[in-house]
Coordinates of C-alpha atoms in Angstrom, one line a residue:
X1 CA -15.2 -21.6 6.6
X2 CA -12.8 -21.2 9.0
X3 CA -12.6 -19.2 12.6
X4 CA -10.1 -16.7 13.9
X5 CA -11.4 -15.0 16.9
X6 CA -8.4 -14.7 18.7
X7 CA -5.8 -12.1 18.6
X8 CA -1.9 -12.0 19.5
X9 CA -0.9 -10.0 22.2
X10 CA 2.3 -10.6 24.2
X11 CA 3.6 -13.9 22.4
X12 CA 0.3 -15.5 23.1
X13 CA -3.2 -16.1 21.5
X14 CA -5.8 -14.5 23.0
X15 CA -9.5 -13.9 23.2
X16 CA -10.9 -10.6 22.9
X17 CA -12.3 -8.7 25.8
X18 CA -15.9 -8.5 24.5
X19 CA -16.7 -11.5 21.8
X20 CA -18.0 -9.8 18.3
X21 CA -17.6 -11.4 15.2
X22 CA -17.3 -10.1 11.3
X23 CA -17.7 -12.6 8.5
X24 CA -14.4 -12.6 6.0
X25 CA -16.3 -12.3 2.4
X26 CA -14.6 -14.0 -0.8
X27 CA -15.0 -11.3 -3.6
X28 CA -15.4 -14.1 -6.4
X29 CA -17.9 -15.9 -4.9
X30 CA -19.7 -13.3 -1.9
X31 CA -20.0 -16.1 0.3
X32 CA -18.1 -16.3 3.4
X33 CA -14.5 -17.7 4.1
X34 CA -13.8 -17.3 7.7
X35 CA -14.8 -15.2 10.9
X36 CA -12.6 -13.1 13.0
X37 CA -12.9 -11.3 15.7
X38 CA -13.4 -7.4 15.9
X39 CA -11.5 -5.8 19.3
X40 CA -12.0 -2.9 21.1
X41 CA -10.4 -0.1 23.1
X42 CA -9.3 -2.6 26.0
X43 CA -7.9 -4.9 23.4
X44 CA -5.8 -2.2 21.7
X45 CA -4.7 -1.0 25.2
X46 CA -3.4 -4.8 26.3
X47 CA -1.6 -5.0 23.0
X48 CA -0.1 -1.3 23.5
X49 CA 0.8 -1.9 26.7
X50 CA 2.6 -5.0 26.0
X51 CA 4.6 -3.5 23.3
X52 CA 5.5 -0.8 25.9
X53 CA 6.7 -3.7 28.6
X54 CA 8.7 -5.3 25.6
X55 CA 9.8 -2.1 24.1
X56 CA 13.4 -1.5 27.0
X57 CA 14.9 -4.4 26.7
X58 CA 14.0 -4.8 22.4
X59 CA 15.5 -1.5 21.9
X60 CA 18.9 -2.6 23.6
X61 CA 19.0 -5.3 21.0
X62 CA 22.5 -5.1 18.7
X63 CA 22.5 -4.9 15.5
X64 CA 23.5 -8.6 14.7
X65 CA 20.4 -9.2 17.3
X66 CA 18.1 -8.1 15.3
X67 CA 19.6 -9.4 11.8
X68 CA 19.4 -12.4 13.2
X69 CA 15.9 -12.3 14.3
X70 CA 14.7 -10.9 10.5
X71 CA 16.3 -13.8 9.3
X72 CA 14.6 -16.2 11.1
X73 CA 11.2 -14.4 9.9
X74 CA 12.0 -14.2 6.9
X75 CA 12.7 -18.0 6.8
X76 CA 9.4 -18.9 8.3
X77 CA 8.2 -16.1 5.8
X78 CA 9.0 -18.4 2.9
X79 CA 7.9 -21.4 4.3
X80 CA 4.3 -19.8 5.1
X81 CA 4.7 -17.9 1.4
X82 CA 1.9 -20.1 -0.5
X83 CA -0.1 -20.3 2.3
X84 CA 0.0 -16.2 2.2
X85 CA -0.8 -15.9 -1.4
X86 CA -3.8 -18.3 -1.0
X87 CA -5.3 -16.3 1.7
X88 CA -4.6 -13.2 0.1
X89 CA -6.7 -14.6 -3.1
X90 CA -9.3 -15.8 -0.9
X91 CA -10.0 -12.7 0.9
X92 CA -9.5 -9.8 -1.9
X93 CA -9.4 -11.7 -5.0
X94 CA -5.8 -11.1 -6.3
X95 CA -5.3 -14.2 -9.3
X96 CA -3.4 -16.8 -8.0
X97 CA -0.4 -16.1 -10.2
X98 CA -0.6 -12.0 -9.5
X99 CA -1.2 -13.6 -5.6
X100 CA 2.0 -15.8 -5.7
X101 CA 4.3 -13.7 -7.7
X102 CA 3.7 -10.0 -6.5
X103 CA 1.1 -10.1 -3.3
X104 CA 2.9 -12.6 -1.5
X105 CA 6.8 -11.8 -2.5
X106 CA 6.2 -8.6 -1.4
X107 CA 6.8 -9.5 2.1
X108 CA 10.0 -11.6 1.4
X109 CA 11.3 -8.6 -0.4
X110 CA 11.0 -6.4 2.8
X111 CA 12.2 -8.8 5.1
X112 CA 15.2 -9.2 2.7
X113 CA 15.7 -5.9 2.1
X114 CA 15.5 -4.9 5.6
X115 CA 18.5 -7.3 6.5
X116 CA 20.6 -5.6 3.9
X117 CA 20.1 -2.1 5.0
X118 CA 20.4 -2.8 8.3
X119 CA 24.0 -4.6 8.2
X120 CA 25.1 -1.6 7.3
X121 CA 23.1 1.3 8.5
X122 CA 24.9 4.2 10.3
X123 CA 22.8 4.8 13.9
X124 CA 25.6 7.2 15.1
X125 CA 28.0 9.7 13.4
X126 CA 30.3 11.7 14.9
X127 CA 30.4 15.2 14.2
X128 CA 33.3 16.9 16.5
X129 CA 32.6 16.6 19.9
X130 CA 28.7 16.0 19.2
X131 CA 27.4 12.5 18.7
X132 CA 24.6 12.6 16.6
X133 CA 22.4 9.0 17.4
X134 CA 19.4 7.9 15.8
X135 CA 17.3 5.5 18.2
X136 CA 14.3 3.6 17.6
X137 CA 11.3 5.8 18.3
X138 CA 9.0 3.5 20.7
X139 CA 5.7 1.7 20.3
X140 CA 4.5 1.8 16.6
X141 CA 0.6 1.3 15.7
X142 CA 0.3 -0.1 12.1
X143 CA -2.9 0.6 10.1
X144 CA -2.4 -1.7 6.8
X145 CA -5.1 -2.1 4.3
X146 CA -6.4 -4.7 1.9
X147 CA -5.3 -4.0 -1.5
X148 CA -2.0 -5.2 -1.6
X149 CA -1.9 -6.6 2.5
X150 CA 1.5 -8.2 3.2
X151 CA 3.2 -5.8 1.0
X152 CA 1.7 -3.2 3.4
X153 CA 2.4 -5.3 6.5
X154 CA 5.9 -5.9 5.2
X155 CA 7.2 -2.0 4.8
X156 CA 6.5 -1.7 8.4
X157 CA 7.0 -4.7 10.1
X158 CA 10.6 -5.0 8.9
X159 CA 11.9 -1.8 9.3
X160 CA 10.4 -1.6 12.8
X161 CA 12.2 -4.7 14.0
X162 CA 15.4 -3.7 12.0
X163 CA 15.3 -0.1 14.3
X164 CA 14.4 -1.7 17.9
X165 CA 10.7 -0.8 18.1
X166 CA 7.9 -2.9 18.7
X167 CA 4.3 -2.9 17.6
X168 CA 0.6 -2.9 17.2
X169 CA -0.6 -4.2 13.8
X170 CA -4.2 -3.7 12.9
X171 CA -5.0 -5.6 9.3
X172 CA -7.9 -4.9 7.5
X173 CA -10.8 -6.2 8.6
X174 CA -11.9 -6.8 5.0
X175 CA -8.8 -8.9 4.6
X176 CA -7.6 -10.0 7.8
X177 CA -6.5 -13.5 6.9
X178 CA -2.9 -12.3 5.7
X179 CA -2.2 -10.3 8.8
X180 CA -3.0 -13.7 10.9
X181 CA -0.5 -15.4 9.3
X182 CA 2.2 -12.8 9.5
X183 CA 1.5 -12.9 13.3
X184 CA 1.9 -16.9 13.1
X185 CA 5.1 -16.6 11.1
X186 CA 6.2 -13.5 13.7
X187 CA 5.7 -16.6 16.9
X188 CA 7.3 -19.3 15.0
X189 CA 10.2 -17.4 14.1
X190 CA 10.5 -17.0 17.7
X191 CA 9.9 -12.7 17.8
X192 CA 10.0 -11.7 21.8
X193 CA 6.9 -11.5 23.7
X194 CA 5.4 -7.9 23.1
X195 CA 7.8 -7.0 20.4
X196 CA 4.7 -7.9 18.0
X197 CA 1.3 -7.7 18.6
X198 CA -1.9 -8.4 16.6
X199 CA -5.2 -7.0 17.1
X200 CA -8.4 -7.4 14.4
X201 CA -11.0 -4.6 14.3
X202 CA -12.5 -2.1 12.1
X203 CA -11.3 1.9 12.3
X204 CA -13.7 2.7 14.6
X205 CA -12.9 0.3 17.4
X206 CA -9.7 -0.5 16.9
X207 CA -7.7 2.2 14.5
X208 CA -9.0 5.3 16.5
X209 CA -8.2 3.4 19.3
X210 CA -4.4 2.6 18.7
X211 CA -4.0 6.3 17.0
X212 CA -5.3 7.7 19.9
X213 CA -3.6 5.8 22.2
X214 CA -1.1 7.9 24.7
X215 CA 1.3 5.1 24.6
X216 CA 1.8 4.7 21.1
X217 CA 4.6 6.7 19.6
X218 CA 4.1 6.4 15.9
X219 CA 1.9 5.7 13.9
X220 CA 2.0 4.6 10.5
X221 CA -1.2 4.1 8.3
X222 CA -2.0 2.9 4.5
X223 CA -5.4 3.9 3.0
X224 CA -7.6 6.5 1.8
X225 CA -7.3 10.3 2.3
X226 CA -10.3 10.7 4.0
X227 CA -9.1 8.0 6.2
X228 CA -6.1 9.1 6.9
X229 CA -7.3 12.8 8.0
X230 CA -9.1 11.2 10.7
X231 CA -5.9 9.0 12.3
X232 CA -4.3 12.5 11.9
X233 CA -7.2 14.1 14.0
X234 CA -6.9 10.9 16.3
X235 CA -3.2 11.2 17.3
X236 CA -2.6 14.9 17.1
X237 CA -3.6 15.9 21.2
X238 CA -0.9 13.0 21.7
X239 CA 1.7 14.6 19.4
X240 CA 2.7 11.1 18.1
X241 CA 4.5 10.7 14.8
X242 CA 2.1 10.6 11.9
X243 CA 3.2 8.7 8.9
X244 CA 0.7 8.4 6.3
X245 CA 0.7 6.7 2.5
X246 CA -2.5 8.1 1.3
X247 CA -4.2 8.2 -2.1
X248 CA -3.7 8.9 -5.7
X249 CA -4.3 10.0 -9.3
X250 CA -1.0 9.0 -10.8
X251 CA -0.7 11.2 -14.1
X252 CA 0.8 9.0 -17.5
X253 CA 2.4 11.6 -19.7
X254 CA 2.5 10.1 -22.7
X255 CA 5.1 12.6 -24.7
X256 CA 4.8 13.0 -28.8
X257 CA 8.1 11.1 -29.7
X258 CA 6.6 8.2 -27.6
X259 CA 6.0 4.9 -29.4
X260 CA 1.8 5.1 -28.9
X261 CA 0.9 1.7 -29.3
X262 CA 3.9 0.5 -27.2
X263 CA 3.0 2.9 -24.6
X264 CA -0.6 2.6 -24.3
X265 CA -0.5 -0.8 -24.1
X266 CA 1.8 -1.3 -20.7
X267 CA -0.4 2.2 -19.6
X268 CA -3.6 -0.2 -19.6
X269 CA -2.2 -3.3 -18.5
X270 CA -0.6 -1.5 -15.5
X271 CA -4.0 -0.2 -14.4
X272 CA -5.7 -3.1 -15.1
X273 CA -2.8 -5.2 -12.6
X274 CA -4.7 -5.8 -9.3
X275 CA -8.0 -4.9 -10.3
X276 CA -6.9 -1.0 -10.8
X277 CA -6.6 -1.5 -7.2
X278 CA -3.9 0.0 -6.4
X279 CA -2.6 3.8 -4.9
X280 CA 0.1 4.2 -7.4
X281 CA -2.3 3.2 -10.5
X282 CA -1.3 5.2 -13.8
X283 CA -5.4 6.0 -13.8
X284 CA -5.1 10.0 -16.1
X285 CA -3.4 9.1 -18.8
X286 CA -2.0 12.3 -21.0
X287 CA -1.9 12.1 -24.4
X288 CA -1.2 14.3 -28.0
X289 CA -4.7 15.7 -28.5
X290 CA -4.1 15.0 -32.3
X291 CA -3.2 11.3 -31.8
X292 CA -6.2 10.5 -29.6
X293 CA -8.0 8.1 -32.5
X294 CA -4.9 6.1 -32.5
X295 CA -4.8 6.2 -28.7
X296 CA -8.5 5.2 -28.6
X297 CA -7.4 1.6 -30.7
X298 CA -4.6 0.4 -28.4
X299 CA -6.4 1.6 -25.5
X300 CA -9.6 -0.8 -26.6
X301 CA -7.3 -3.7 -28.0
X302 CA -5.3 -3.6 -24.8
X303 CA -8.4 -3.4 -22.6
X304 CA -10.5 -6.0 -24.5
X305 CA -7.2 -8.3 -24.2
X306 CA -7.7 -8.9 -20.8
X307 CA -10.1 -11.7 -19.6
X308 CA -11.7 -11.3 -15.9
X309 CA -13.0 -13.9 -14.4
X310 CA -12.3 -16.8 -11.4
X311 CA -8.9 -15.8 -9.6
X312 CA -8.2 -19.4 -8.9
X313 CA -8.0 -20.0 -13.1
X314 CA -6.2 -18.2 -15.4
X315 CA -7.7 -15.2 -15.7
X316 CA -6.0 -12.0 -15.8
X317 CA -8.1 -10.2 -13.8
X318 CA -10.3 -10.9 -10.9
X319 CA -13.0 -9.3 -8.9
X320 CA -12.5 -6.3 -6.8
X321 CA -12.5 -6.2 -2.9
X322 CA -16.5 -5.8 -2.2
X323 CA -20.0 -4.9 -2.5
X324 CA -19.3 -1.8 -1.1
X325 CA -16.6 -1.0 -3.5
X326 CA -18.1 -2.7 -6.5
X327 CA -21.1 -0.2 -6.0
X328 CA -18.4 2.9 -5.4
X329 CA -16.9 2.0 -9.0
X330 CA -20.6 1.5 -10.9
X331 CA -21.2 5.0 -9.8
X332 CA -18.5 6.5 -10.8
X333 CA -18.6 4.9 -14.4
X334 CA -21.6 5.8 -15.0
X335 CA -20.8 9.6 -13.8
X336 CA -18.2 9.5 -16.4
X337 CA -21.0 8.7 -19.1
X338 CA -23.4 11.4 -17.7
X339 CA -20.3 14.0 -17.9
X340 CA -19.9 13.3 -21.6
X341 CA -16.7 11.6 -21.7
X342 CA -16.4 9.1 -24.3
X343 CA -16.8 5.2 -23.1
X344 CA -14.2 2.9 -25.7
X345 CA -14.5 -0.1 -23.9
X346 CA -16.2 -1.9 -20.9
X347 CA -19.0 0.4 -19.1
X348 CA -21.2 -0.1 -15.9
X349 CA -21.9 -3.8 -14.9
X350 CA -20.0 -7.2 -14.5
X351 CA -18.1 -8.5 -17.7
X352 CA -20.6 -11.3 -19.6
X353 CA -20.8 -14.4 -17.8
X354 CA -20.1 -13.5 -14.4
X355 CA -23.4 -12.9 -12.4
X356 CA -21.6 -13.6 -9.0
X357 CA -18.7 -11.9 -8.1
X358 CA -17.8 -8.6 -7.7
X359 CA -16.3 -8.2 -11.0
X360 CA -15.9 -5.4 -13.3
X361 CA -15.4 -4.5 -16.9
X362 CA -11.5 -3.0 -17.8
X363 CA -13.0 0.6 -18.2
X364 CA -11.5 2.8 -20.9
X365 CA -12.9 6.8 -21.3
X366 CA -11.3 9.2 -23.9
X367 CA -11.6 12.8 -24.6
X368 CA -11.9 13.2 -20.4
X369 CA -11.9 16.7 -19.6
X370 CA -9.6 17.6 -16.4
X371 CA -12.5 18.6 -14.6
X372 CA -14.6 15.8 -14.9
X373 CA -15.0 13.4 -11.7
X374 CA -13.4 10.8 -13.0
X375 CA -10.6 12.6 -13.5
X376 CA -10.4 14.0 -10.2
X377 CA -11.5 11.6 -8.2
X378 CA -9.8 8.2 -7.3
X379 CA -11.7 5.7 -8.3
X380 CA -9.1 2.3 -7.2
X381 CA -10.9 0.0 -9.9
X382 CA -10.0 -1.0 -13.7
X383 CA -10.9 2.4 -15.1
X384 CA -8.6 4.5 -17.3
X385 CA -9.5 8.3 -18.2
X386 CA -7.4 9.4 -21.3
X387 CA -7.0 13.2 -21.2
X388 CA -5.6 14.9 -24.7
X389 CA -3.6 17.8 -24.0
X390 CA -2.3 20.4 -26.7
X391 CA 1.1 21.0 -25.2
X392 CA 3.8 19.3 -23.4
X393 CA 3.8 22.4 -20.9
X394 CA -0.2 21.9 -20.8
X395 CA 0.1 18.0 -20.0
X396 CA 2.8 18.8 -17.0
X397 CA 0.0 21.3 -15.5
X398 CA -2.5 19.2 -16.2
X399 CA -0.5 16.1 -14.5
X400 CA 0.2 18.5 -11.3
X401 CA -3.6 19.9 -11.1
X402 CA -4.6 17.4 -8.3
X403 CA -4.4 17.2 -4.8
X404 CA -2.8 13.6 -4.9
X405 CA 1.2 13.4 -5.5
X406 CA 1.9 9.9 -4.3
X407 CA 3.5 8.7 -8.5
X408 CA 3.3 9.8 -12.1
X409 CA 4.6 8.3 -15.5
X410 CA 6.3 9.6 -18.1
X411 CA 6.8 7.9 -21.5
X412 CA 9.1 8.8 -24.0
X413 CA 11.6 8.2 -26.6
X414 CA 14.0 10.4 -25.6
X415 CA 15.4 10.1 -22.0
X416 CA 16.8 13.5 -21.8
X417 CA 13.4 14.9 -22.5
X418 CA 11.7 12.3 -20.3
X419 CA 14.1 13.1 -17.3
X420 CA 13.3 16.8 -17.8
X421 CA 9.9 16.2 -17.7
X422 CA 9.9 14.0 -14.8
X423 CA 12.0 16.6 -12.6
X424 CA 8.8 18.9 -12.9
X425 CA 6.3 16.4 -12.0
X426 CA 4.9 16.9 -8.2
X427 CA 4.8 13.3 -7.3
X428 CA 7.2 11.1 -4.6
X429 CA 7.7 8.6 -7.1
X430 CA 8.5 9.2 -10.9
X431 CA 9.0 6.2 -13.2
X432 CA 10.8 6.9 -16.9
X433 CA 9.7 4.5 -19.4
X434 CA 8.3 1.1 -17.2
X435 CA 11.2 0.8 -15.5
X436 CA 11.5 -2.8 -12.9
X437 CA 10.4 -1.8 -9.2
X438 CA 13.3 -0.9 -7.1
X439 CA 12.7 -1.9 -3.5
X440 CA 15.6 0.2 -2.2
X441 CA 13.4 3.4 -3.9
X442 CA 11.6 5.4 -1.6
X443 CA 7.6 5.2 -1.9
X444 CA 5.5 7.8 -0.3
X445 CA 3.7 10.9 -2.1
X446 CA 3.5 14.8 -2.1
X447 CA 0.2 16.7 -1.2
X448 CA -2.9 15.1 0.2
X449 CA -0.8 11.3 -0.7
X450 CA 1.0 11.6 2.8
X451 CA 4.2 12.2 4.5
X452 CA 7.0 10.2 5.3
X453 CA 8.4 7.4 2.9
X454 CA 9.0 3.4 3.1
X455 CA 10.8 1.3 1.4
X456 CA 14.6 0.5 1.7
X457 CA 16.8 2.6 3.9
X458 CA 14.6 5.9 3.8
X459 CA 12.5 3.5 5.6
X460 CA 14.5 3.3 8.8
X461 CA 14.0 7.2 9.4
X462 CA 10.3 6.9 10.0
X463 CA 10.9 4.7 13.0
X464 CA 13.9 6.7 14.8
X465 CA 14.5 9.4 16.9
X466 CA 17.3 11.8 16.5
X467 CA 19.7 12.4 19.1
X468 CA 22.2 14.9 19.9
X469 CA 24.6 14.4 22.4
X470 CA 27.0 17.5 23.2
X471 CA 30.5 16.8 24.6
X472 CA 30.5 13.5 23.9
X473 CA 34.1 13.6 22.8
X474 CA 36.5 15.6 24.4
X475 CA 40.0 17.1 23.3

């Protein structure tokens, strides 16, 4: 086991004002990986603070400046990059492979993606006399959590440093260990004192704290709706900029001229990815009412595919996050049996085999009514509710009857119908037939999934400040 008690504020490793320490708990094993240290008010206010000292001279920084300085991050980013998948494994149970390839690259892709946009990115335009100027909005509080964690430090780390603001990161405290070593890549590469700044802590102490805080400009938060109402709450007597990339029930139209098996098949294994542990999850997926037996057999062949087990080995899937959310999925299964939907596969309990750990079964229902809980509510473990509908009109209303709209799914043989399909979907992200991730996409959601977007250049607007600036030209 391993200590972190300190926290980085204003290029330097620092205790905490009042020493209180939280254990670091490996999902596959429940026993404890390292300590950190959880701060309080007066550590968010010297972090906050020292992003405010740094923030005039970091936001006079030119372009090539800051280009420069992602560069050098994103090189120490690489060389760190195992080391980051490793602790992301330890501390939320990711599979080594789904750790190195996805979980860790996620944060190279930012940085790298950040540099592009940024060589190019238009922070004036002229429009006749008026100059209109977009400059970087201030001190910026980051709220990241622990299901995918550098991917969720990375979409706001690197498009604040691209823009000229500095920054408060607050990691999970269930899986701090990433966030530690992107502050330890941040000082090796060499970031100015202030410009990043790193405090642990749980909502309470630290998260209401930044959110609240009158020096903090923006803040931008990753986690659960109810969550996310509250750092609203927290920052609204300050009017700060709220951005937000909240929860989700991610509708999977599967349309009639779809091939089933094909389809079903990537629908499952994309849920399964991470655990189910994920905000964009295809977890209500839509399918012909009169091809719901042949559904049922992919679904249960794709499901029963999938071996669970130790995320250091080969295993395809590995435990979710904790107790607390191991116990949040149980009930939830076992209110889908109590509802009447109909179990294919898995069920409440860990897989055989696997008495330690906070592992559980790929979950597939069918014949889930809309209504039922587990169609309603997000669950953010491997469980699947397969919902027939009668129509294609009756699965797009069915799709849209939920007060989530961060990404939906549509599968189909025909793009022209898919695309038409897609356009009436309420969701901020639509994706036509699996398509590859494209980082340069915006991500954020309609409804009660947030506001804002990151991602590529749409990215860069959350962290500026528009500017007009009347006469500026003259005849």
């Amino acid at each position: 086991m391993s200590d972190h008690l300190k926290f980085y504020i204003d290029g330097a490793w620092v205790d905490p004002v009042a020493p209180r320490t939280l254990d670091v708990i490996n999902p596959a094993t429940e026993q404890s990986v390292a300590r950190i240290s959880l701060g309080g008010a007066e550590d968010v206010d010297r972090a906050v603070m020292a992003a405010r000292r740094a923030f005039d001279s970091f936001a006079r920084t030119t372009r090539q400046e800051r280009i420069e300085l992602l560069e050098a991050v994103l090189a120490e980013y690489e060389r760190r990059r195992e080391d980051m998948a490793k602790a992301i494994t330890a501390e939320m149970g990711a599979p080594s492979t789904l750790s190195r390839n996805a979980q860790a690259f996620m944060g190279t892709a930012h940085l790298s993606t950040a540099i592009e946009v940024l060589k190019n990115y238009e922070f004036e335009e002229a429009r006749g006399s008026t100059l209109i100027s977009r400059e970087p909005i201030g001190v910026c509080a980051f709220i990241t959590p622990w299901n995918w964690p550098s991917n969720q430090i990375g979409c706001k780390v690197a498009p604040a440093l691209a823009t000229g603001c500095t920054m408060v990161l607050k990691p999970s405290e269930v899986a701090p260990l990433s966030g530690i070593i992107w502050s330890e890549i941040m000082d090796a590469a060499g970031v100015p004192a202030g410009v990043y700044n790193m405090v642990n802590g749980d909502g309470p102490g630290v998260g209401a704290a930044l959110s609240s805080h009158p020096e903090v400009d923006m803040v931008s938060f990753t986690g659960s709706t109810r969550a996310g109402i509250e750092v609203a709450k927290n920052a609204a007597p300050t009017i700060k900029r709220v951005h937000q990339e909240l929860g989700g029930k991610s509708a999977n139209i599967v349309l009639p001229d779809a091939d089933i098996a094909k389809a079903v098949t990537a629908g499952v294994d994309h849920i399964m990815n991470n655990s189910g542990q994920s905000c964009n999850a295809p977890t209500r997926m839509l399918v012909p009412r009169d091809r719901m037996d042949e559904v049922k057999t992919a679904a249960r062949a794709a499901a029963e595919a999938i071996t669970v087990g130790d995320p250091q080995g080969d295993a395809r899937m590995g435990p979710v996050v904790s107790e607390a959310q191991w116990n949040k999925i149980q009930g939830l299964i076992s209110k889908g049996i109590d509802e009447g939907a109909t179990l294919v596969t898995g069920g409440a309990g860990r897989p055989d085999g696997l008495d330690v750990g906070y592992y559980v079964r790929p979950t597939i229902f069918a014949d889930v009514d809309p209504d039922m809980t587990i169609a309603r509510e997000e669950i953010f473990g491997p469980v699947l509710s397969i919902i027939p509908y009668d129509t294609v009109e009756d699965a797009v209303r069915i799709a849209n009857d939920t007060v989530y709209g961060l990404a939906a799914y549509v599968q189909s043989g025909d793009i022209d119908n898919a695309r038409k399909i897609a356009r009436q979907l309420r969701a901020g992200q639509v994706a036509i037939n699996g398509p590859a991730p494209d980082l340069m996409a915006p991500f954020g959601g309609f409804k009660q999934s947030g506001n804002g977007r990151e991602w590529g250049d749409h990215a860069f607007a959350e962290f500026l400040e528009v500017k007009a600036t009347l006469g500026h030209t003259t005849a």
